[in-house]
PDB file of C-alpha atoms in Angstrom:
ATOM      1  CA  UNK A   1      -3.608  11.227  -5.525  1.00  0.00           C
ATOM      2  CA  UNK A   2      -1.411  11.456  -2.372  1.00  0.00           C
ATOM      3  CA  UNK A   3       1.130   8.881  -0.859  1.00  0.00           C
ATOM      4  CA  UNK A   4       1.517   8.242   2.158  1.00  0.00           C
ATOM      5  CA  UNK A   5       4.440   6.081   3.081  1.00  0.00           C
ATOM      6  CA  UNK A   6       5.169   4.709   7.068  1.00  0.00           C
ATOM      7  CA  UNK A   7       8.503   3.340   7.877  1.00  0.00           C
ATOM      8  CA  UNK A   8       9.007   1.922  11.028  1.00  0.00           C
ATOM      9  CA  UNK A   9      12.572   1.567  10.918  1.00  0.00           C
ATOM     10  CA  UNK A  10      14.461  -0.139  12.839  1.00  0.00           C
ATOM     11  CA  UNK A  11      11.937  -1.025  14.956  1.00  0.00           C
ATOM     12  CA  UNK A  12      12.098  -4.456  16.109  1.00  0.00           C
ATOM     13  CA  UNK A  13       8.662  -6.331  15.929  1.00  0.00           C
ATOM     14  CA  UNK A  14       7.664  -9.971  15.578  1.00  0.00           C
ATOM     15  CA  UNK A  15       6.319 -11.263  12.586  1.00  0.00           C
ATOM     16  CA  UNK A  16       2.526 -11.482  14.282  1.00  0.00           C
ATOM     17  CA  UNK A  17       3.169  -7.592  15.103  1.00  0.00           C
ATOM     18  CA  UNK A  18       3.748  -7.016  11.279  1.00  0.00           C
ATOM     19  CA  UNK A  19       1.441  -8.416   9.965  1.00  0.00           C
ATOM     20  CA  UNK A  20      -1.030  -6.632  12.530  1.00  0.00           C
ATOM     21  CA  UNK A  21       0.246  -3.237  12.148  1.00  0.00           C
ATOM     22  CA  UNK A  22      -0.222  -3.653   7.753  1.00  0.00           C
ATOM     23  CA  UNK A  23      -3.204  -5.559   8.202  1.00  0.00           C
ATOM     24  CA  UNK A  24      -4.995  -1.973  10.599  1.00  0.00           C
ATOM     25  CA  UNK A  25      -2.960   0.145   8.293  1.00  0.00           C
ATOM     26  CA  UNK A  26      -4.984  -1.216   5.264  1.00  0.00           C
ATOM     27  CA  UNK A  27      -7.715  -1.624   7.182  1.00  0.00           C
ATOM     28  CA  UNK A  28      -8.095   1.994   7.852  1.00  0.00           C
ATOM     29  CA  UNK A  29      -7.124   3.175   4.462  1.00  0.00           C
ATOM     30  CA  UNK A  30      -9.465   1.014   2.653  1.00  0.00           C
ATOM     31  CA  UNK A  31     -12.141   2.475   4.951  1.00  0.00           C
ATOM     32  CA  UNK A  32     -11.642   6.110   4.745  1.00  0.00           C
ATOM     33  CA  UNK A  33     -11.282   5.562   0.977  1.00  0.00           C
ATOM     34  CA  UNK A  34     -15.153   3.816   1.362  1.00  0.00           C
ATOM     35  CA  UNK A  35     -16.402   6.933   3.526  1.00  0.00           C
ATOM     36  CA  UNK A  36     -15.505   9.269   0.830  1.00  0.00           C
ATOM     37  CA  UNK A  37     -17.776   7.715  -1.687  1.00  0.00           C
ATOM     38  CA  UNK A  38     -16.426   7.965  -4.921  1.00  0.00           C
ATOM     39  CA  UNK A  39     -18.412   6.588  -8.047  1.00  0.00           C
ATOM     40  CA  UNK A  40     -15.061   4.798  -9.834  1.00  0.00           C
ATOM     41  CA  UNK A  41     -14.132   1.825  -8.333  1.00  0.00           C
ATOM     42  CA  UNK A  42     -10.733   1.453  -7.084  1.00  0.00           C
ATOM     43  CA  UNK A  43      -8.433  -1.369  -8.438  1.00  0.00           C
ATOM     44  CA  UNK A  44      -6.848  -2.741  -4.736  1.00  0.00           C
ATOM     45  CA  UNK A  45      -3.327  -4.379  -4.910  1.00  0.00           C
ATOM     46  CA  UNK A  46      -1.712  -6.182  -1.665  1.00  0.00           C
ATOM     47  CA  UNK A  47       2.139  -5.972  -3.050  1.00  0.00           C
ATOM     48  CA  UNK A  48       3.593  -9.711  -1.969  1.00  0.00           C
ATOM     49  CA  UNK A  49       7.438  -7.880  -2.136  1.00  0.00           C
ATOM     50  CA  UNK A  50       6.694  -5.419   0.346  1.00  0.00           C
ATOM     51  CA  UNK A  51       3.985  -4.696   3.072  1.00  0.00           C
ATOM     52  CA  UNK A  52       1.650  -2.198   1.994  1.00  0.00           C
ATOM     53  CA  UNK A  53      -1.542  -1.667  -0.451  1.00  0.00           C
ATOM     54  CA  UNK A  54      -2.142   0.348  -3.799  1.00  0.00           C
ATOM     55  CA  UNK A  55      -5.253   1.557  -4.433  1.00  0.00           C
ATOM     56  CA  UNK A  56      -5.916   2.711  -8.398  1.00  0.00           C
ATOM     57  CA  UNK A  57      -8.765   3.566 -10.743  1.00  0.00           C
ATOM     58  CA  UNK A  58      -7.652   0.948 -13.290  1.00  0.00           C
ATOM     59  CA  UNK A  59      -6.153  -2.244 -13.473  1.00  0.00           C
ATOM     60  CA  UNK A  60      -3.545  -0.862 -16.187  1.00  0.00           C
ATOM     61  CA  UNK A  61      -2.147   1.393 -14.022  1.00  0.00           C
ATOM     62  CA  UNK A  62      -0.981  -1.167 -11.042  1.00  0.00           C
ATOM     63  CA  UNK A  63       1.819  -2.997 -12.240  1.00  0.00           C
ATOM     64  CA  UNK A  64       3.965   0.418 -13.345  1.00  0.00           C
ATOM     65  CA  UNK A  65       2.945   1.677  -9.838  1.00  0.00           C
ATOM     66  CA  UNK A  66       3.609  -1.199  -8.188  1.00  0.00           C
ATOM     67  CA  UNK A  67       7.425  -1.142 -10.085  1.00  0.00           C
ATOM     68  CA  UNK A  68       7.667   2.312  -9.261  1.00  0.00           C
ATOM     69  CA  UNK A  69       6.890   2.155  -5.791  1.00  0.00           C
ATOM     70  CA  UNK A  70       9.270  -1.167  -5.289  1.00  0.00           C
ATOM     71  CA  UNK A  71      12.481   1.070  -6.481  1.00  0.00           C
ATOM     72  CA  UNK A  72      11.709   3.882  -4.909  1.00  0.00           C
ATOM     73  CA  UNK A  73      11.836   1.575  -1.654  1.00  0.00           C
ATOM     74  CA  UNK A  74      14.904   0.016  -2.263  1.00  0.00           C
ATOM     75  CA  UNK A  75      16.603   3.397  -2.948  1.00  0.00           C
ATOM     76  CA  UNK A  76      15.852   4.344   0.755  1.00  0.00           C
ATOM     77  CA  UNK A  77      17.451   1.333   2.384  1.00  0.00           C
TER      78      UNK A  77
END
């Protein structure tokens, strides 16, 4: 499965504009993942640590993701 990963940098925005930029980013992601139909349903995880959504065929799989994903972010600041 591909990753796609946005970083606005240093980009200053106001906590409304956050929250509106994750919440159409999501938005679209959850509905291209809809359009292309597949029969498994998708485990969805909002992180609370950092803005952004997981999407996963199981449940099992989220929290190593999630762990994995949260390093690999704090390794790029």
């Amino acid at each position: 499965m591909p990753r796609f990963v946005i970083d606005t940098g240093d980009i200053d925005m106001s906590k409304e504009d956050v929250m509106l930029l994750q919440s159409d980013l999501q938005s679209t992601t959850l509905g291209h993942i809809a359009k292309l139909g597949y029969e498994k349903p998708w485990v969805t995880k909002f992180p609370r640590h950092w803005y952004g959504i997981i999407l996963h065929p199981d449940l099992q799989g989220i929290p190593g993701l999630e762990e994995d994903i949260g390093k690999r972010l704090e390794l790029g600041r």
